[in-house]
Amino acid sequence: MRNRIFFKLLAAFALVILAATLTLDFSIRRAWEDSLNVEIKRNLTQKTLLFANRVNTDREHNIQDIAAQEGQAAGARATVIDAKGKVLADSEAVASSMENHARRPEFVAALKGEVGSNTRTSHTLGVPFLYVAAPISGGAVRLAYPLSDVEAATATSRRRLLLGSALAFLVAIVIAAIAARSTAKRLQRIERFASRLAAGELGARIEETSGDEIGQLAAALDKTAHHVEENFAALQTSQRQLETLLNSMQDAVIAVGPDDRVQWANQTMDKLVPQRTRLQAPLVETVRDPDFLQAVRGASETRKVLTARAASILPGHTFDVTAAPLPGGGSVAVLRDLTETERVEKTRRDFIANVSHELRTPLTSIQGYTETLLDTTPENDHARDFLEIIRKNATRMSRLTEDLLTLARVESGEHRFDVQPVGSEELLQEAMQSFREVARALGIELAVENSTPGAVLADREAIHQVFSNLIDNALKYGGSGKRILLGARASGNAMEFYVRDLGPGIPSEHLPRLFERFYRVDKARSRESGGTGLGLAIAKHIVLAHGGTIRAESELNHGSTFLFTLPTANAA
């Protein structure tokens, strides 16, 4: 790690030094060269003008001597030409041997009356010269200054710049090494800290006191580790509480992953299966009941809560299975042992059926003898009133035993329904015809409000009994509205039938319990009307046995509506 940081820092320093060097070379050095050239040109121009003035005014010396003296004084080469470009005198060469200078740029300008200048390399010496020419009477004079000294000074400054850059690079190497060593140590501490966290050592901390970026990073990681430790401790506490809670349940609980492998099971589940549950083992090795497996896999695939009955998990036991999907995939299943509940329920049903069956014969005898006595008793005899009470109660007891027997047979599945396709309109018309005269006698209108064509799968007699119980209740408790309406309407893959009255309605707190056996909203009125309290319970179990649903809707002073659904023949 340290070498990588060192080379990165060194590369960064090298780029900065290179950028600084190039900046100095291309900007400051060039500016310095330009300034030097301008100064040399200015001085040479002044000397050329002085040279021209002396040529124009000095009559004591010849032109050659003047050129030699001025060239030596200026440290430059002096040349005098006439108007046609012929060299008249030169401080470093024989004038007669020199070529015509009429076309030289600086002389061209001077012959026009201006001070001309030009920089070029000498053909003779191969050295760059600065040429400045000034006009004189009958020609021009020129000084040529060699720029080799400028180039030498420039080369010297460049060498010094490169030397400074090299020294800076050496210093950068040292600084990069020190910084890399320090940074690497700090990062290694952070790396060791991260490795300890990854290994599960949540109590690990970083010893870092610096306030720079790495120090801030270390402080943030340290703070994060502290929060992770707290959250993990809270999670462990919550998990232990949840495990304790689940282990204390009487119901068996098992969690299954998306791959159908057991992730967790409570102690009740371990005791339930002979071979005990093995974590990460396939679920089928623990439980082989097909209904249970179908519910668990179905909940995982459909992401919905599913229920099922499992009878082969434990011999002689029946379980109610509720499977729900887990957020991360898979599902959790709760198994409730229904064996004792079903045994008690069956005992209750058998008891009620047996008692009701045994009561039929004595009640029939009581009714018969009571009616015989009533026929032979004079109208004004007080005993007739007692006999009428006996007959009335015997009749009510007889209806109660019949309803109990019917309910027991429907609940136990003993009663087999003859399910056939039946038109919904036929069921409505049969119900209305059965109660039309009774309703008319009570001054109540009974009518079919809505009828949707279609056939449902139903036992005609059983559904007629459902309508009878609902219409009878509507006549007894909703007759004050003077109107009872029947109807049927499509509802998905089912047909929904309803019986609506316009009576006083039912308080909302009673609606959830209306279909319980012996439950009455107005007990006194129910006894007066001769009701047994089993009509709605019988209707509920008949509808459920057909694969439908039943419910009640009501609003005070706006009547009540009882609705039940039956599957349509096409859907089945």
XYZ file of C-alpha atoms in Angstrom:
572
model
C 0.000 0.000 0.000
C 2.820 2.387 0.951
C 4.533 1.984 -2.446
C 1.306 2.696 -4.281
C 0.722 5.878 -2.270
C 4.384 6.893 -2.729
C 4.239 6.595 -6.513
C 0.923 8.418 -6.682
C 2.265 11.288 -4.573
C 5.532 11.341 -6.548
C 3.607 11.456 -9.817
C 1.502 14.328 -8.489
C 4.612 16.246 -7.367
C 6.327 15.557 -10.707
C 3.336 16.918 -12.614
C 3.309 20.058 -10.447
C 7.077 20.585 -10.903
C 6.812 19.948 -14.663
C 3.915 22.375 -14.942
C 5.834 24.999 -12.960
C 8.972 24.461 -15.062
C 7.096 24.751 -18.339
C 5.279 27.824 -17.070
C 8.541 29.502 -16.100
C 10.216 28.494 -19.355
C 7.441 29.621 -21.664
C 6.331 32.741 -19.851
C 8.967 34.245 -17.563
C 12.015 33.224 -19.660
C 10.480 34.476 -22.860
C 9.402 37.695 -21.209
C 12.943 38.128 -19.946
C 14.376 37.434 -23.434
C 11.960 39.864 -25.031
C 12.833 42.527 -22.474
C 16.558 41.960 -23.055
C 16.171 42.141 -26.835
C 14.177 45.346 -26.562
C 16.845 46.907 -24.351
C 19.643 45.815 -26.716
C 17.707 47.181 -29.702
C 17.064 50.493 -27.929
C 20.736 50.914 -26.991
C 21.879 49.858 -30.460
C 19.434 52.305 -32.068
C 20.829 55.149 -29.971
C 24.402 54.193 -30.891
C 23.439 53.924 -34.580
C 21.941 57.405 -34.499
C 25.128 58.731 -32.867
C 27.153 56.895 -35.549
C 25.054 58.537 -38.270
C 25.409 61.958 -36.711
C 29.208 61.608 -36.544
C 29.426 60.543 -40.167
C 27.379 63.593 -41.155
C 29.417 66.041 -39.029
C 32.975 64.667 -38.653
C 35.215 66.131 -41.367
C 38.483 65.334 -39.655
C 38.431 61.564 -39.990
C 37.719 59.448 -42.970
C 34.718 57.131 -43.127
C 36.751 53.965 -42.536
C 38.274 55.343 -39.320
C 34.899 56.541 -38.101
C 33.402 53.097 -38.751
C 36.268 51.389 -36.949
C 36.033 53.698 -33.957
C 32.256 53.536 -33.669
C 32.246 49.768 -34.058
C 34.797 49.354 -31.306
C 32.972 51.803 -29.035
C 29.603 50.080 -29.557
C 31.009 46.574 -29.431
C 29.334 45.990 -32.764
C 30.152 45.826 -36.471
C 29.832 49.208 -38.202
C 29.045 49.614 -41.896
C 28.548 52.646 -44.172
C 26.876 52.428 -47.616
C 25.921 54.939 -50.257
C 22.490 55.536 -51.695
C 22.954 52.661 -54.190
C 23.893 50.106 -51.544
C 27.637 50.087 -52.166
C 29.642 49.519 -48.999
C 31.840 52.553 -48.376
C 33.390 51.406 -45.100
C 33.144 48.434 -42.666
C 34.778 47.943 -39.272
C 35.521 44.254 -39.747
C 35.888 43.710 -43.507
C 37.329 45.324 -46.616
C 34.590 47.476 -48.112
C 35.566 46.793 -51.728
C 35.127 43.034 -51.262
C 31.641 43.229 -49.784
C 28.496 42.712 -51.833
C 25.823 45.345 -52.437
C 23.606 45.979 -49.402
C 20.796 47.837 -51.139
C 18.335 44.995 -50.558
C 19.019 44.431 -46.882
C 15.742 45.182 -44.960
C 17.335 47.581 -42.517
C 19.079 49.570 -45.334
C 15.897 49.647 -47.363
C 14.175 51.428 -44.455
C 17.164 53.702 -43.796
C 17.441 54.784 -47.428
C 13.812 55.839 -47.156
C 14.717 58.145 -44.279
C 13.670 55.854 -41.407
C 15.544 53.923 -38.758
C 15.392 50.280 -39.849
C 16.143 47.122 -37.894
C 16.259 43.395 -38.573
C 17.403 40.213 -36.835
C 18.935 37.373 -38.871
C 21.796 34.901 -38.896
C 24.970 35.989 -40.503
C 25.944 34.006 -43.623
C 29.585 34.509 -42.847
C 29.694 33.702 -39.101
C 26.539 31.637 -38.658
C 25.622 33.719 -35.592
C 22.347 35.681 -35.178
C 22.812 39.461 -35.366
C 20.622 42.462 -34.617
C 20.990 45.003 -37.440
C 19.981 48.676 -36.952
C 20.435 51.202 -39.817
C 19.962 54.981 -39.832
C 19.927 57.401 -42.774
C 22.827 59.807 -43.512
C 23.462 62.288 -46.223
C 23.953 60.285 -49.441
C 23.411 56.851 -47.854
C 23.063 55.043 -44.536
C 25.011 53.618 -41.622
C 24.422 50.351 -39.753
C 25.493 48.667 -36.545
C 25.338 44.853 -36.283
C 25.281 43.439 -32.744
C 25.834 39.682 -32.245
C 23.045 37.978 -30.170
C 25.153 34.986 -29.194
C 25.554 36.463 -25.710
C 21.788 36.601 -25.344
C 21.516 32.960 -26.390
C 24.256 32.023 -23.934
C 22.467 33.848 -21.114
C 19.206 32.166 -22.098
C 20.844 28.722 -22.131
C 22.359 29.437 -18.722
C 18.997 30.435 -17.266
C 17.374 27.328 -18.748
C 20.065 25.098 -17.242
C 19.530 26.719 -13.875
C 15.764 26.250 -14.243
C 16.221 22.560 -15.031
C 18.651 22.197 -12.152
C 16.140 23.824 -9.809
C 13.424 21.501 -11.099
C 15.666 18.489 -10.519
C 16.371 19.614 -6.969
C 12.647 20.168 -6.433
C 12.008 16.660 -7.739
C 14.503 15.223 -5.281
C 12.813 17.129 -2.462
C 9.441 15.842 -3.771
C 10.747 12.269 -3.561
C 11.651 12.772 0.085
C 8.355 14.481 0.909
C 6.387 11.820 -0.992
C 8.183 9.053 0.871
C 7.485 10.641 4.257
C 3.855 11.415 3.381
C 3.338 7.947 1.892
C 4.758 6.279 4.991
C 2.562 8.349 7.309
C -0.576 7.967 5.190
C 0.010 4.248 4.687
C 0.278 3.680 8.436
C -2.974 5.528 9.045
C -4.773 3.699 6.243
C -3.421 0.374 7.490
C -4.964 1.112 10.874
C -8.286 1.779 9.148
C -7.888 -1.420 7.103
C -7.193 -3.494 10.211
C -10.208 -1.884 11.865
C -12.426 -2.792 8.871
C -11.095 -6.373 8.911
C -11.943 -6.702 12.603
C -15.444 -5.409 11.943
C -15.843 -7.850 9.046
C -14.749 -10.662 11.365
C -17.566 -9.749 13.759
C -15.532 -7.809 16.333
C -17.995 -4.945 16.665
C -16.151 -3.518 19.685
C -13.148 -2.558 17.512
C -12.187 1.133 17.446
C -9.699 3.357 15.531
C -7.037 5.355 17.335
C -6.961 8.503 15.197
C -6.669 12.052 16.564
C -5.837 14.016 13.427
C -8.421 16.459 12.103
C -7.635 16.091 8.392
C -9.737 14.183 5.855
C -8.363 10.776 6.857
C -8.957 11.636 10.499
C -12.528 12.668 9.696
C -13.016 9.406 7.793
C -11.665 7.421 10.742
C -13.955 9.297 13.144
C -16.970 8.617 10.900
C -16.086 4.905 10.687
C -15.588 4.751 14.429
C -18.980 6.364 14.990
C -20.568 3.976 12.492
C -19.031 0.993 14.283
C -20.425 2.262 17.573
C -23.937 2.522 16.094
C -23.614 -0.889 14.442
C -22.603 -2.405 17.772
C -25.598 -0.831 19.508
C -28.010 -1.860 16.764
C -26.615 -5.391 16.668
C -26.981 -5.706 20.421
C -30.579 -4.478 20.176
C -31.179 -6.915 17.317
C -29.770 -9.800 19.320
C -31.967 -8.863 22.273
C -35.002 -8.657 20.009
C -34.119 -11.977 18.418
C -33.753 -13.676 21.800
C -37.088 -12.227 22.899
C -38.725 -13.415 19.681
C -37.229 -16.892 20.039
C -38.395 -17.047 23.650
C -41.850 -15.955 22.604
C -42.048 -18.451 19.749
C -40.658 -21.268 21.900
C -43.293 -20.559 24.545
C -46.101 -20.991 22.006
C -48.191 -24.124 22.057
C -48.397 -23.960 18.260
C -45.554 -25.272 16.121
C -43.704 -22.654 14.033
C -41.252 -23.354 11.202
C -39.517 -20.917 8.826
C -38.486 -22.030 5.343
C -36.163 -20.241 2.923
C -36.708 -19.648 -0.805
C -34.796 -22.869 -1.516
C -37.269 -24.968 0.551
C -34.720 -25.477 3.336
C -35.499 -25.123 7.017
C -34.189 -21.870 8.497
C -35.660 -21.999 11.992
C -38.161 -23.951 14.088
C -39.422 -23.516 17.638
C -39.261 -26.182 20.342
C -42.870 -27.250 19.786
C -42.014 -28.072 16.177
C -38.975 -30.066 17.311
C -41.167 -32.117 19.636
C -43.838 -32.575 16.985
C -41.800 -34.494 14.397
C -40.059 -37.709 15.518
C -36.773 -36.987 13.722
C -36.604 -33.342 14.957
C -35.958 -30.458 12.601
C -32.533 -29.999 11.054
C -31.528 -26.486 10.049
C -30.615 -26.005 6.374
C -32.096 -29.412 5.575
C -34.809 -29.768 2.881
C -38.286 -29.244 4.334
C -39.542 -32.541 2.928
C -37.102 -34.382 5.206
C -38.901 -32.886 8.225
C -42.551 -32.876 7.126
C -43.896 -35.009 4.281
C -47.567 -34.060 4.438
C -48.542 -32.939 0.879
C -51.127 -30.378 2.018
C -48.620 -28.776 4.371
C -45.899 -28.666 1.702
C -48.304 -27.218 -0.859
C -49.375 -24.433 1.519
C -45.770 -23.507 2.448
C -44.544 -23.459 -1.157
C -47.671 -21.682 -2.355
C -47.211 -18.882 0.195
C -43.594 -18.441 -0.890
C -44.469 -18.339 -4.605
C -47.715 -16.317 -4.539
C -46.672 -14.002 -1.648
C -50.081 -14.561 -0.051
C -51.251 -16.077 3.219
C -52.555 -19.608 2.634
C -54.305 -22.080 4.932
C -54.608 -25.849 4.807
C -55.461 -28.951 6.852
C -52.725 -31.512 7.457
C -53.675 -34.954 8.751
C -50.518 -37.007 8.126
C -47.873 -35.072 10.061
C -48.550 -37.008 13.257
C -50.720 -40.147 13.338
C -54.131 -39.461 14.842
C -53.713 -35.701 14.809
C -55.125 -32.990 12.560
C -53.374 -29.642 12.169
C -54.568 -26.292 10.911
C -51.713 -24.838 8.810
C -51.325 -21.093 8.180
C -48.438 -20.183 5.852
C -47.354 -16.566 5.272
C -44.567 -15.212 3.004
C -41.363 -13.841 4.520
C -40.035 -10.434 3.350
C -36.750 -11.836 2.063
C -38.287 -14.843 0.319
C -39.530 -18.144 1.669
C -42.373 -18.506 4.153
C -43.235 -19.201 7.776
C -45.863 -21.758 8.786
C -47.823 -22.067 12.018
C -49.332 -25.479 12.864
C -52.185 -25.613 15.360
C -53.258 -29.002 16.664
C -57.023 -29.278 16.167
C -57.350 -32.858 17.346
C -58.784 -32.081 20.774
C -60.905 -29.213 19.430
C -62.403 -31.426 16.731
C -62.988 -34.209 19.238
C -64.832 -31.855 21.574
C -66.781 -30.367 18.667
C -67.747 -33.819 17.421
C -68.798 -34.817 20.933
C -70.898 -31.686 21.161
C -72.539 -32.305 17.803
C -73.187 -35.941 18.630
C -74.634 -34.981 21.995
C -76.943 -32.390 20.474
C -77.996 -34.770 17.711
C -78.633 -37.634 20.126
C -80.540 -35.486 22.592
C -82.595 -33.910 19.836
C -83.339 -37.292 18.329
C -84.406 -38.742 21.682
C -86.620 -35.721 22.403
C -88.597 -36.064 19.174
C -90.684 -39.012 20.290
C -91.746 -37.707 23.754
C -92.425 -34.250 22.343
C -94.588 -35.715 19.593
C -96.502 -37.693 22.235
C -96.954 -34.599 24.400
C -98.286 -32.678 21.401
C -100.677 -35.463 20.452
C -102.094 -35.998 23.921
C -102.368 -32.242 24.487
C -104.342 -31.772 21.284
C -106.591 -34.717 22.233
C -107.261 -33.189 25.637
C -107.994 -29.828 24.029
C -110.555 -31.432 21.758
C -112.369 -33.017 24.749
C -112.137 -30.070 27.142
C -115.068 -27.572 27.261
C -114.391 -24.051 26.084
C -115.072 -22.467 29.483
C -112.862 -24.834 31.445
C -109.760 -23.229 33.031
C -107.750 -26.364 32.285
C -107.943 -25.528 28.594
C -105.611 -22.529 29.113
C -102.952 -24.755 30.701
C -103.319 -27.319 27.928
C -102.826 -24.568 25.309
C -99.616 -23.449 27.027
C -98.364 -27.047 27.073
C -99.180 -27.505 23.373
C -97.501 -24.217 22.418
C -94.250 -25.018 24.277
C -94.220 -28.588 22.998
C -94.541 -27.276 19.471
C -91.665 -24.837 20.076
C -89.523 -27.624 21.580
C -90.296 -29.764 18.555
C -89.157 -27.024 16.163
C -86.013 -26.530 18.251
C -85.093 -30.219 18.133
C -85.682 -30.312 14.373
C -83.443 -27.280 13.885
C -80.750 -28.770 16.142
C -80.816 -32.009 14.170
C -80.627 -30.138 10.881
C -77.706 -27.984 12.081
C -75.850 -31.009 13.457
C -76.216 -32.902 10.169
C -75.030 -29.910 8.114
C -72.037 -29.155 10.391
C -70.847 -32.743 10.502
C -71.158 -33.234 6.763
C -73.571 -36.081 7.331
C -76.178 -34.354 5.188
C -75.238 -34.756 1.531
C -76.440 -31.992 -0.759
C -77.708 -32.813 -4.227
C -75.900 -30.009 -6.060
C -77.258 -29.376 -9.558
C -77.319 -26.364 -11.925
C -80.353 -24.298 -10.959
C -81.503 -21.009 -12.480
C -81.222 -18.050 -10.143
C -84.652 -16.796 -11.255
C -86.228 -20.163 -10.311
C -84.813 -19.965 -6.778
C -86.160 -16.443 -6.321
C -89.610 -17.282 -7.679
C -89.918 -20.410 -5.499
C -89.011 -18.416 -2.388
C -91.484 -15.678 -3.245
C -94.310 -18.121 -4.002
C -93.815 -19.914 -0.660
C -94.194 -16.734 1.394
C -96.477 -14.616 -0.769
C -99.669 -15.528 1.061
C -98.057 -15.229 4.503
C -96.737 -11.765 3.635
C -100.084 -10.714 2.193
C -101.862 -11.797 5.378
C -99.457 -9.590 7.345
C -99.992 -6.664 4.991
C -96.390 -6.826 3.651
C -95.403 -6.610 -0.016
C -93.004 -9.387 -1.121
C -91.426 -8.865 -4.544
C -88.424 -9.755 -6.695
C -86.545 -6.510 -7.208
C -83.674 -7.624 -9.387
C -83.036 -10.869 -11.253
C -79.892 -11.667 -13.222
C -80.183 -14.624 -15.609
C -77.766 -17.450 -14.931
C -77.432 -20.855 -13.316
C -75.814 -21.643 -9.972
C -74.675 -24.928 -8.451
C -77.031 -25.562 -5.563
C -79.236 -28.040 -3.748
C -82.665 -26.631 -4.535
C -84.254 -27.720 -1.220
C -81.343 -26.540 0.913
C -81.207 -23.095 -0.709
C -84.989 -22.867 -0.385
C -84.490 -23.418 3.361
C -81.920 -20.578 3.394
C -84.419 -18.244 1.701
C -87.133 -19.438 4.100
C -85.055 -18.604 7.162
C -84.068 -15.173 5.804
C -87.573 -14.218 4.635
C -89.105 -15.509 7.874
C -86.725 -13.285 9.870
C -87.527 -10.337 7.606
C -91.277 -10.850 8.176
C -90.806 -11.110 11.948
C -88.329 -8.293 12.556
C -88.538 -6.055 9.468
C -92.202 -6.265 8.695
C -92.838 -2.733 9.934
C -91.351 -1.486 6.666
C -94.264 -3.145 4.831
C -91.976 -4.272 2.006
C -89.481 -7.110 1.498
C -87.393 -7.312 -1.684
C -85.546 -10.291 -3.161
C -82.861 -10.153 -5.807
C -79.810 -11.699 -7.476
C -76.837 -10.113 -9.200
C -73.572 -11.329 -10.706
C -70.474 -11.042 -8.517
C -67.373 -12.325 -10.292
C -67.556 -16.105 -10.592
C -70.534 -16.236 -8.231
C -74.143 -15.103 -8.020
C -75.086 -12.951 -5.048
C -78.634 -13.296 -3.683
C -80.156 -10.924 -1.141
C -83.216 -10.397 1.043
C -83.856 -6.749 1.947
C -86.408 -5.339 4.364
C -87.266 -1.730 5.169
C -87.675 -2.241 8.911
C -85.938 -0.628 11.885
C -82.567 -2.157 11.086
C -79.964 -3.848 13.301
C -77.370 -2.041 15.464
C -73.858 -2.423 14.030
C -72.458 -4.090 17.177
C -74.735 -7.098 16.587
C -73.854 -7.717 12.917
C -70.670 -9.813 13.496
C -72.569 -12.290 15.743
C -75.852 -12.649 13.889
C -74.968 -16.056 12.452
C -73.995 -17.613 15.799
C -76.361 -20.289 17.110
C -78.919 -19.057 19.674
C -77.799 -15.409 19.238
C -80.709 -12.955 19.361
C -80.703 -9.172 18.942
C -84.039 -8.774 20.804
C -84.423 -11.855 23.005
C -87.886 -11.008 24.334
C -89.311 -10.362 20.868
C -87.662 -13.505 19.497
C -89.312 -15.686 22.137
C -92.698 -14.073 21.449
C -92.357 -14.828 17.728
C -91.469 -18.463 18.430
C -87.961 -18.330 16.982
C -85.362 -20.935 17.959
C -82.286 -18.760 17.336
C -80.851 -21.330 14.909
C -82.232 -20.150 11.570
C -79.301 -17.940 10.567
C -76.750 -20.489 11.828
C -78.395 -23.164 9.651
C -78.417 -20.791 6.667
C -74.727 -19.987 7.201
C -73.616 -23.637 7.251
C -75.717 -24.514 4.201
C -74.183 -21.638 2.205
C -70.643 -22.517 3.370
C -71.207 -26.149 2.381
C -72.054 -24.885 -1.131
C -68.744 -22.974 -1.290
C -70.363 -19.561 -0.815
C -70.347 -16.751 1.719
C -73.055 -15.022 3.748
C -73.158 -11.669 5.480
C -75.520 -8.980 6.761
C -75.664 -5.237 6.163
C -77.860 -2.848 8.101
C -78.369 0.773 9.050
C -80.686 1.856 11.834
C -84.074 3.066 10.570
C -83.118 2.096 7.010
C -83.713 -1.655 7.054
C -81.452 -4.696 6.799
C -80.048 -6.744 3.920
C -78.885 -10.365 4.146
C -76.674 -11.460 1.262
C -75.209 -14.818 0.305
C -73.278 -16.055 -2.733
C -73.348 -19.310 -4.678
C -70.847 -20.383 -7.352
C -72.129 -20.129 -10.914
C -72.390 -23.244 -13.042
C -70.074 -21.793 -15.710
C -67.343 -20.965 -13.147
C -67.475 -24.485 -11.715
